[in-house]
PDB file of C-alpha atoms in Angstrom:
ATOM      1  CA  UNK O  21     -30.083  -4.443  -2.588  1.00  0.00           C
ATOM      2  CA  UNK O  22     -31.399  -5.145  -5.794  1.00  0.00           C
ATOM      3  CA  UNK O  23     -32.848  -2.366  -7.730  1.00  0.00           C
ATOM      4  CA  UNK O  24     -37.102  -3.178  -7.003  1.00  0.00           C
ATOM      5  CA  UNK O  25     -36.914  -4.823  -4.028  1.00  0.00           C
ATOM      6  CA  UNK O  26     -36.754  -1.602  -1.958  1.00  0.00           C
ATOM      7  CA  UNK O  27     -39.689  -0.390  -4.470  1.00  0.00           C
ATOM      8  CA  UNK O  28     -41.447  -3.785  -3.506  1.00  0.00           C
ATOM      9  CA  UNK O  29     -41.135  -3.445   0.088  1.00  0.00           C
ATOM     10  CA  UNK O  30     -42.193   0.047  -0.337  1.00  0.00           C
ATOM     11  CA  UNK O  31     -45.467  -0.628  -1.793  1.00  0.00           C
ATOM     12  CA  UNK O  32     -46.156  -3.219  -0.225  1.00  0.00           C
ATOM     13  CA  UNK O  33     -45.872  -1.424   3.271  1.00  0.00           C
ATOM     14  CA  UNK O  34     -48.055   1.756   1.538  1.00  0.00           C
ATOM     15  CA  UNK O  35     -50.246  -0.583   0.431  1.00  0.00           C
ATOM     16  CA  UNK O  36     -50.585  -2.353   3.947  1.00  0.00           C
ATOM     17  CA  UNK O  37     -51.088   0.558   6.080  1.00  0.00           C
ATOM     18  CA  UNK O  38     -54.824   0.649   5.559  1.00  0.00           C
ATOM     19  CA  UNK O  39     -55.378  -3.008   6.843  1.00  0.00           C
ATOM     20  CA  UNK O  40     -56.544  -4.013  10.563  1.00  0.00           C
ATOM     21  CA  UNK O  41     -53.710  -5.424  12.490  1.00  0.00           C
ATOM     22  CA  UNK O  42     -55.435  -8.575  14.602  1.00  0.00           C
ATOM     23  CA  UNK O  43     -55.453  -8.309  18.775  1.00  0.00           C
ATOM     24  CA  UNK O  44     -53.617 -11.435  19.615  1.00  0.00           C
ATOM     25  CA  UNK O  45     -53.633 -12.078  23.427  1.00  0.00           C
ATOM     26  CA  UNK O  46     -51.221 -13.837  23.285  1.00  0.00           C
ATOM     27  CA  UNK O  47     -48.012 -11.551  21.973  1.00  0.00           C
ATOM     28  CA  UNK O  48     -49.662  -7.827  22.904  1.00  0.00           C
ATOM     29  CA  UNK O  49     -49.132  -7.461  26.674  1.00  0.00           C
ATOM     30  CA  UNK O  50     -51.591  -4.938  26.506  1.00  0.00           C
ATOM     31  CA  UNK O  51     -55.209  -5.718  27.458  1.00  0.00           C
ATOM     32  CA  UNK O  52     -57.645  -5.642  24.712  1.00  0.00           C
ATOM     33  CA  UNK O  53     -59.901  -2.798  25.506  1.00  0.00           C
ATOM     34  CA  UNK O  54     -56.159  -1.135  26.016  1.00  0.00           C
ATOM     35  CA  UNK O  55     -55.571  -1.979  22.246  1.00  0.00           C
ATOM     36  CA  UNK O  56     -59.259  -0.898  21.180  1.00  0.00           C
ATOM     37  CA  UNK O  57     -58.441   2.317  22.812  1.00  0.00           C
ATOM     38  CA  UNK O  58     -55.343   2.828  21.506  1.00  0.00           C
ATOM     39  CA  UNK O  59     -56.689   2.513  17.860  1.00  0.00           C
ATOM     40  CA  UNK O  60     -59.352   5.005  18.785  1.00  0.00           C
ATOM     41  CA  UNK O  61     -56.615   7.593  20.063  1.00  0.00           C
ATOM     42  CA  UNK O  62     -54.568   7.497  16.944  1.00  0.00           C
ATOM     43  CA  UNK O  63     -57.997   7.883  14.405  1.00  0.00           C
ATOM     44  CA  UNK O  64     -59.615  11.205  16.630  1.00  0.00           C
ATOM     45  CA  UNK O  65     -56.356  12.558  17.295  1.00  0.00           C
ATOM     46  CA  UNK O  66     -55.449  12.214  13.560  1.00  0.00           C
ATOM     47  CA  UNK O  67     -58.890  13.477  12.454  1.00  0.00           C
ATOM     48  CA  UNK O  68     -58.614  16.523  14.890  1.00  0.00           C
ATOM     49  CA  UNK O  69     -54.799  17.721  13.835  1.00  0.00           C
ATOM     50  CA  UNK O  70     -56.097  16.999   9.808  1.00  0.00           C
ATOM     51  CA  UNK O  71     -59.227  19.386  10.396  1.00  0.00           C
ATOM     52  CA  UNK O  72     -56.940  22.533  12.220  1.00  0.00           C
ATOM     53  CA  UNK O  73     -53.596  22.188  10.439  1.00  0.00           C
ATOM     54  CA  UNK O  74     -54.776  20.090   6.770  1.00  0.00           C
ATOM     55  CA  UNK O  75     -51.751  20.239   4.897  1.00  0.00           C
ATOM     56  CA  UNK O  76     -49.761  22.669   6.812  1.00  0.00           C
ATOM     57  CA  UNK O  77     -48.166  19.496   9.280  1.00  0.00           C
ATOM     58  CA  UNK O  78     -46.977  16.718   8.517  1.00  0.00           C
ATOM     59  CA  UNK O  79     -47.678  13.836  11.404  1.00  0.00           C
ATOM     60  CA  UNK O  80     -47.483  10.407  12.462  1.00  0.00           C
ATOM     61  CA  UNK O  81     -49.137   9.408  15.821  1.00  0.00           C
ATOM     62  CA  UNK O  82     -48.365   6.028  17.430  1.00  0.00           C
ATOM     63  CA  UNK O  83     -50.341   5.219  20.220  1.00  0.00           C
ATOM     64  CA  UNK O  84     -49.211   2.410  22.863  1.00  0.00           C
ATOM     65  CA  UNK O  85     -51.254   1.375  26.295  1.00  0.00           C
ATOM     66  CA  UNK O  86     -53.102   4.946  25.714  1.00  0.00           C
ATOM     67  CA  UNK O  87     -49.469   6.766  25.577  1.00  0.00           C
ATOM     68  CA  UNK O  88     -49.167   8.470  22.417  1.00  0.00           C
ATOM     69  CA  UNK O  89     -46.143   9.208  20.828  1.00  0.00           C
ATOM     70  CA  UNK O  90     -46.290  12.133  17.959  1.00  0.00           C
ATOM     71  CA  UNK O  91     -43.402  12.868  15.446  1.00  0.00           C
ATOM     72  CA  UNK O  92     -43.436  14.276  12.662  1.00  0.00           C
ATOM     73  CA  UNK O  93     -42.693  17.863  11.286  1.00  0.00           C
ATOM     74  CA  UNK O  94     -44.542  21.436  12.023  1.00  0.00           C
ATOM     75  CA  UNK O  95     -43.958  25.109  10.895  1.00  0.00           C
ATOM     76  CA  UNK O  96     -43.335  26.632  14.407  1.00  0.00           C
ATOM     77  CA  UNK O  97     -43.395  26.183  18.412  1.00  0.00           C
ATOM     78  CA  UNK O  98     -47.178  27.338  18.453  1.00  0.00           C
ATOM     79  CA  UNK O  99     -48.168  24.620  16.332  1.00  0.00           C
ATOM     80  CA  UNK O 100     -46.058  21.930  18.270  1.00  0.00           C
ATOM     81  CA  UNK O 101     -47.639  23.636  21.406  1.00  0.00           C
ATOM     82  CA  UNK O 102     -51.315  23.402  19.697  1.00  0.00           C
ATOM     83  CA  UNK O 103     -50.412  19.340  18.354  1.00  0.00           C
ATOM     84  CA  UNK O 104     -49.793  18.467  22.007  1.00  0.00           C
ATOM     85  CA  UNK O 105     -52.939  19.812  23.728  1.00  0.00           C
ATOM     86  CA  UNK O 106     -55.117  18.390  20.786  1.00  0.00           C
ATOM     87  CA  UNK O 107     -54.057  15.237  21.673  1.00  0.00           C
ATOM     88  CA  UNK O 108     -53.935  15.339  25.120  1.00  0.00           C
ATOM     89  CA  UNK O 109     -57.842  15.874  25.155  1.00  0.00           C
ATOM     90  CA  UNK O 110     -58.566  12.960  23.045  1.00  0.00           C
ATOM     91  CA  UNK O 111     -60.395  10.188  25.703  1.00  0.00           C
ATOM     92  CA  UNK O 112     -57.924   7.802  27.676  1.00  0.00           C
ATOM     93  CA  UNK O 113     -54.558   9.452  26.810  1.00  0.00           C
ATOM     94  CA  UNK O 114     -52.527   9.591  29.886  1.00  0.00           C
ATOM     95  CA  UNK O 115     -49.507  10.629  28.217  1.00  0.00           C
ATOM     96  CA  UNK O 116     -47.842  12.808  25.054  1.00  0.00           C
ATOM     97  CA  UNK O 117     -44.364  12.374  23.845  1.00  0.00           C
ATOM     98  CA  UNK O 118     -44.169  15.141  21.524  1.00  0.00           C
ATOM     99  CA  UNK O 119     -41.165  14.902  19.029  1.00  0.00           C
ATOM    100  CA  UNK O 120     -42.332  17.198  16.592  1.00  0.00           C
ATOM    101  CA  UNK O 121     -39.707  19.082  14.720  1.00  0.00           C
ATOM    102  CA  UNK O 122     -39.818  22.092  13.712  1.00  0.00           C
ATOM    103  CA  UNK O 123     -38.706  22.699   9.995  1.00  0.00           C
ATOM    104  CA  UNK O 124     -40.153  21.741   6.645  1.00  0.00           C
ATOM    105  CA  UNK O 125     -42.080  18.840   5.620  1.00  0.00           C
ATOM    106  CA  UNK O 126     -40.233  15.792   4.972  1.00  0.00           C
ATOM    107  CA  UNK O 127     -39.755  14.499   1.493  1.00  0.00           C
ATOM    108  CA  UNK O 128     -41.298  11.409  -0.257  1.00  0.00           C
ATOM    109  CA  UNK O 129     -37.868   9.995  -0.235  1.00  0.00           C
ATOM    110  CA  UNK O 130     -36.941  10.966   2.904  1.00  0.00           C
ATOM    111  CA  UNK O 131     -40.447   9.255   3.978  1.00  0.00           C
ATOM    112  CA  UNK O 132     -39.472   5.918   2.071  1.00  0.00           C
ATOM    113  CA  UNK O 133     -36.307   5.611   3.834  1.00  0.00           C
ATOM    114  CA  UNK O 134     -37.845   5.519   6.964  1.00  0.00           C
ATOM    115  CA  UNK O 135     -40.391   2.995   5.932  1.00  0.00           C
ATOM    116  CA  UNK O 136     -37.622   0.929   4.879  1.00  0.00           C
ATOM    117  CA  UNK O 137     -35.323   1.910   8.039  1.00  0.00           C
ATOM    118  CA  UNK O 138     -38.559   0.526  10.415  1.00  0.00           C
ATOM    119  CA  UNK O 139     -39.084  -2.536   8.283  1.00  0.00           C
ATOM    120  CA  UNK O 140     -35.316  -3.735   8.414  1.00  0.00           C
ATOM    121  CA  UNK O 141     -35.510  -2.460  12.732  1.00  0.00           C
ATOM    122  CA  UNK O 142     -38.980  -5.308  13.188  1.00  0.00           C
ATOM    123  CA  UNK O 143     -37.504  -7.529  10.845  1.00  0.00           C
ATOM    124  CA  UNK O 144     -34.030  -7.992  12.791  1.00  0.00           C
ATOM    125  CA  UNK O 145     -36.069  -7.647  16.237  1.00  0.00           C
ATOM    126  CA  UNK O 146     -38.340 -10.710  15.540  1.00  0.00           C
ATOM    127  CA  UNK O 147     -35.249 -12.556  14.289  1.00  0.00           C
ATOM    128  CA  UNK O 148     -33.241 -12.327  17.146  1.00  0.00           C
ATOM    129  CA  UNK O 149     -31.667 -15.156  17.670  1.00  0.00           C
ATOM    130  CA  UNK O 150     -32.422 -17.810  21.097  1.00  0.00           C
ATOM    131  CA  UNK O 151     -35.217 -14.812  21.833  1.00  0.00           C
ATOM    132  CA  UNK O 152     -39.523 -15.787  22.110  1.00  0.00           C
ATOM    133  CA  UNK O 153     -40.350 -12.286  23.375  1.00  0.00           C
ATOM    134  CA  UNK O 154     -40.124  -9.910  20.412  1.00  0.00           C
ATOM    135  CA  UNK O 155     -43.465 -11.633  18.952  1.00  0.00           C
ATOM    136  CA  UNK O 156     -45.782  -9.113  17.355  1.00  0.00           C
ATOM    137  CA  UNK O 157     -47.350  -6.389  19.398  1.00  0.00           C
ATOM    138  CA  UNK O 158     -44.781  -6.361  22.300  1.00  0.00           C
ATOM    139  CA  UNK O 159     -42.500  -3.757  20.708  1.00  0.00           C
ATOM    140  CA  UNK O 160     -43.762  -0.539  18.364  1.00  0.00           C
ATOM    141  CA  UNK O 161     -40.862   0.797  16.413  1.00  0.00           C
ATOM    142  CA  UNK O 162     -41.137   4.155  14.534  1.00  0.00           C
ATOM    143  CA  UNK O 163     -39.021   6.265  12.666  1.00  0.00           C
ATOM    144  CA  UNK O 164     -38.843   9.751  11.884  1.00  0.00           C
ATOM    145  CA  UNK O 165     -35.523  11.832   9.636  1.00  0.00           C
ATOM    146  CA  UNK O 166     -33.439   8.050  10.679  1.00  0.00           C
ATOM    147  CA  UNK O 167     -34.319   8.448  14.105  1.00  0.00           C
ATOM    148  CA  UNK O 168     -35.893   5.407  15.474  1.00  0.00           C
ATOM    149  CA  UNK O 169     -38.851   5.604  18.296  1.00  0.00           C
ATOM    150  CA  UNK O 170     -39.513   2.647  20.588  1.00  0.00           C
ATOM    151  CA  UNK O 171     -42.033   2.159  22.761  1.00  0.00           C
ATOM    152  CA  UNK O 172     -44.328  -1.524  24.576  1.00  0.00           C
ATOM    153  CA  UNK O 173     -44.956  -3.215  27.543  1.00  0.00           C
ATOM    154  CA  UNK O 174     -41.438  -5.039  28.270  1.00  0.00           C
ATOM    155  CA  UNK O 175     -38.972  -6.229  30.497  1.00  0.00           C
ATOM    156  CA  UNK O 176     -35.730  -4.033  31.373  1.00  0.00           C
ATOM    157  CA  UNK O 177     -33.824  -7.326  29.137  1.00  0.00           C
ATOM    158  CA  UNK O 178     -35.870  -7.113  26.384  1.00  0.00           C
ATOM    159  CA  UNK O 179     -35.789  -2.809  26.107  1.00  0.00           C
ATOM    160  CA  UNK O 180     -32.205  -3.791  26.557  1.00  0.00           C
ATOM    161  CA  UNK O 181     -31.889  -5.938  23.439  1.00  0.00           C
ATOM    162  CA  UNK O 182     -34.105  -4.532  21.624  1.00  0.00           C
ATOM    163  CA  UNK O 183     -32.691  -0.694  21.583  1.00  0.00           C
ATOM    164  CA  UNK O 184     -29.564  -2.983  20.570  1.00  0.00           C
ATOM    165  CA  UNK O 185     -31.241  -3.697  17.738  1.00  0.00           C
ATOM    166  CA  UNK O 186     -32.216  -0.867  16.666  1.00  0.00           C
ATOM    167  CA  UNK O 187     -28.696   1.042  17.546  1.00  0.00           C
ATOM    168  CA  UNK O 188     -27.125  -1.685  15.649  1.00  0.00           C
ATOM    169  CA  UNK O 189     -29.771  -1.644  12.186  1.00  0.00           C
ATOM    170  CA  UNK O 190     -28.200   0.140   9.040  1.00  0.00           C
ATOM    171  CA  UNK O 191     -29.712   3.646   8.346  1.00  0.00           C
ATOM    172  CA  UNK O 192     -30.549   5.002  12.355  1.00  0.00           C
ATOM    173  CA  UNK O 193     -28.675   7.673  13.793  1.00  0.00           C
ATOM    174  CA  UNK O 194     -30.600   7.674  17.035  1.00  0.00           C
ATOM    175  CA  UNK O 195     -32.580   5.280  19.218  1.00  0.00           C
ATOM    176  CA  UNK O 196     -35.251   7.053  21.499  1.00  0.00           C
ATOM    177  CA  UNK O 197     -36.987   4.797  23.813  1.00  0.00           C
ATOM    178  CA  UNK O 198     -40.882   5.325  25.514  1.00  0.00           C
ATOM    179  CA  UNK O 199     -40.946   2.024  27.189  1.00  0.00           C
ATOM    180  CA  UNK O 200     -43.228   0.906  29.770  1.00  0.00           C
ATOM    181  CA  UNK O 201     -41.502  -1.513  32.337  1.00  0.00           C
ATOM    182  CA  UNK O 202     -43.489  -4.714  33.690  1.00  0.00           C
ATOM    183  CA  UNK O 203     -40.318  -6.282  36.192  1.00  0.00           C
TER     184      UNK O 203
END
């Protein structure tokens, strides 16, 4: 890789994270008020865990058709215990996949890797070749210490090909799937 272009795509992804993503109808499977929603989840959920824990937690919640997936890192099984509840009383959460670790904070560095590692994971899976279906929206890839989260509304052949892709994309050690099944 040349030197900046992992600095590039860095910043650029920082510097992206505060924009709106648009609803399109027609690549997100879920309904609209179920993407409203799930925006919604992520902010009060974020905002609660920010006000208890500040600085104490790191955390990164991803929320898909009301699911919610949390990873991150936190200082101890209480606080894990505590993350879990919070966001299982924020409105229209149905379900929490808690994959909190507990250890220290990651590192900026360790952080940038897994920007990268997710970028490289959406960039093969809406390049996959002969394949329509991994449009944005359908599939929401995370990663967390190299270990890449999946989770969308998809058929059993598309979770198929696209946990594939992310077994297959340089930098994961593990593929975890939360998929929703619409066969």
């Amino acid at each position: 890789m040349k030197p900046y272009l992992g600095l590039f795509i860095l910043a650029a992804t920082f510097a992206l994270q505060g924009c709106a993503t648009t609803f399109t109808k027609g690549s997100d499977r879920r309904t609209e008020g179920a993407y409203i929603e799930d925006s919604s989840i992520g902010d009060t959920a974020a905002a609660r865990i920010k006000k208890k824990y500040a600085d104490k937690v790191h955390i990164n919640i991803n929320s898909y058709n009301r699911k919610v997936l949390v990873t991150g890192q936190v200082p101890d099984d209480a606080a894990k215990t505590d993350i879990t509840r919070i966001i299982g009383t924020v409105q229209n959460v149905t379900e929490v996949f808690n994959e909190l670790q507990i250890g220290p904070l990651t590192t900026f560095s360790t952080r940038s890797s897994d920007t990268i590692t997710t970028g490289g994971v959406n960039f093969r899976l809406r390049n996959v070749s002969g394949k329509e279906f991994f449009k944005a929206g359908r599939v929401t890839v995370v990663t967390e210490r190299d270990i890449v989260y999946l989770m969308g509304l998809v058929t059993r052949a598309e979770a198929d090909v696209a946990i594939e892709v992310a077994r297959t994309s340089s930098g994961v050690k593990k593929v975890v799937h939360f998929f929703e099944y619409i066969d």
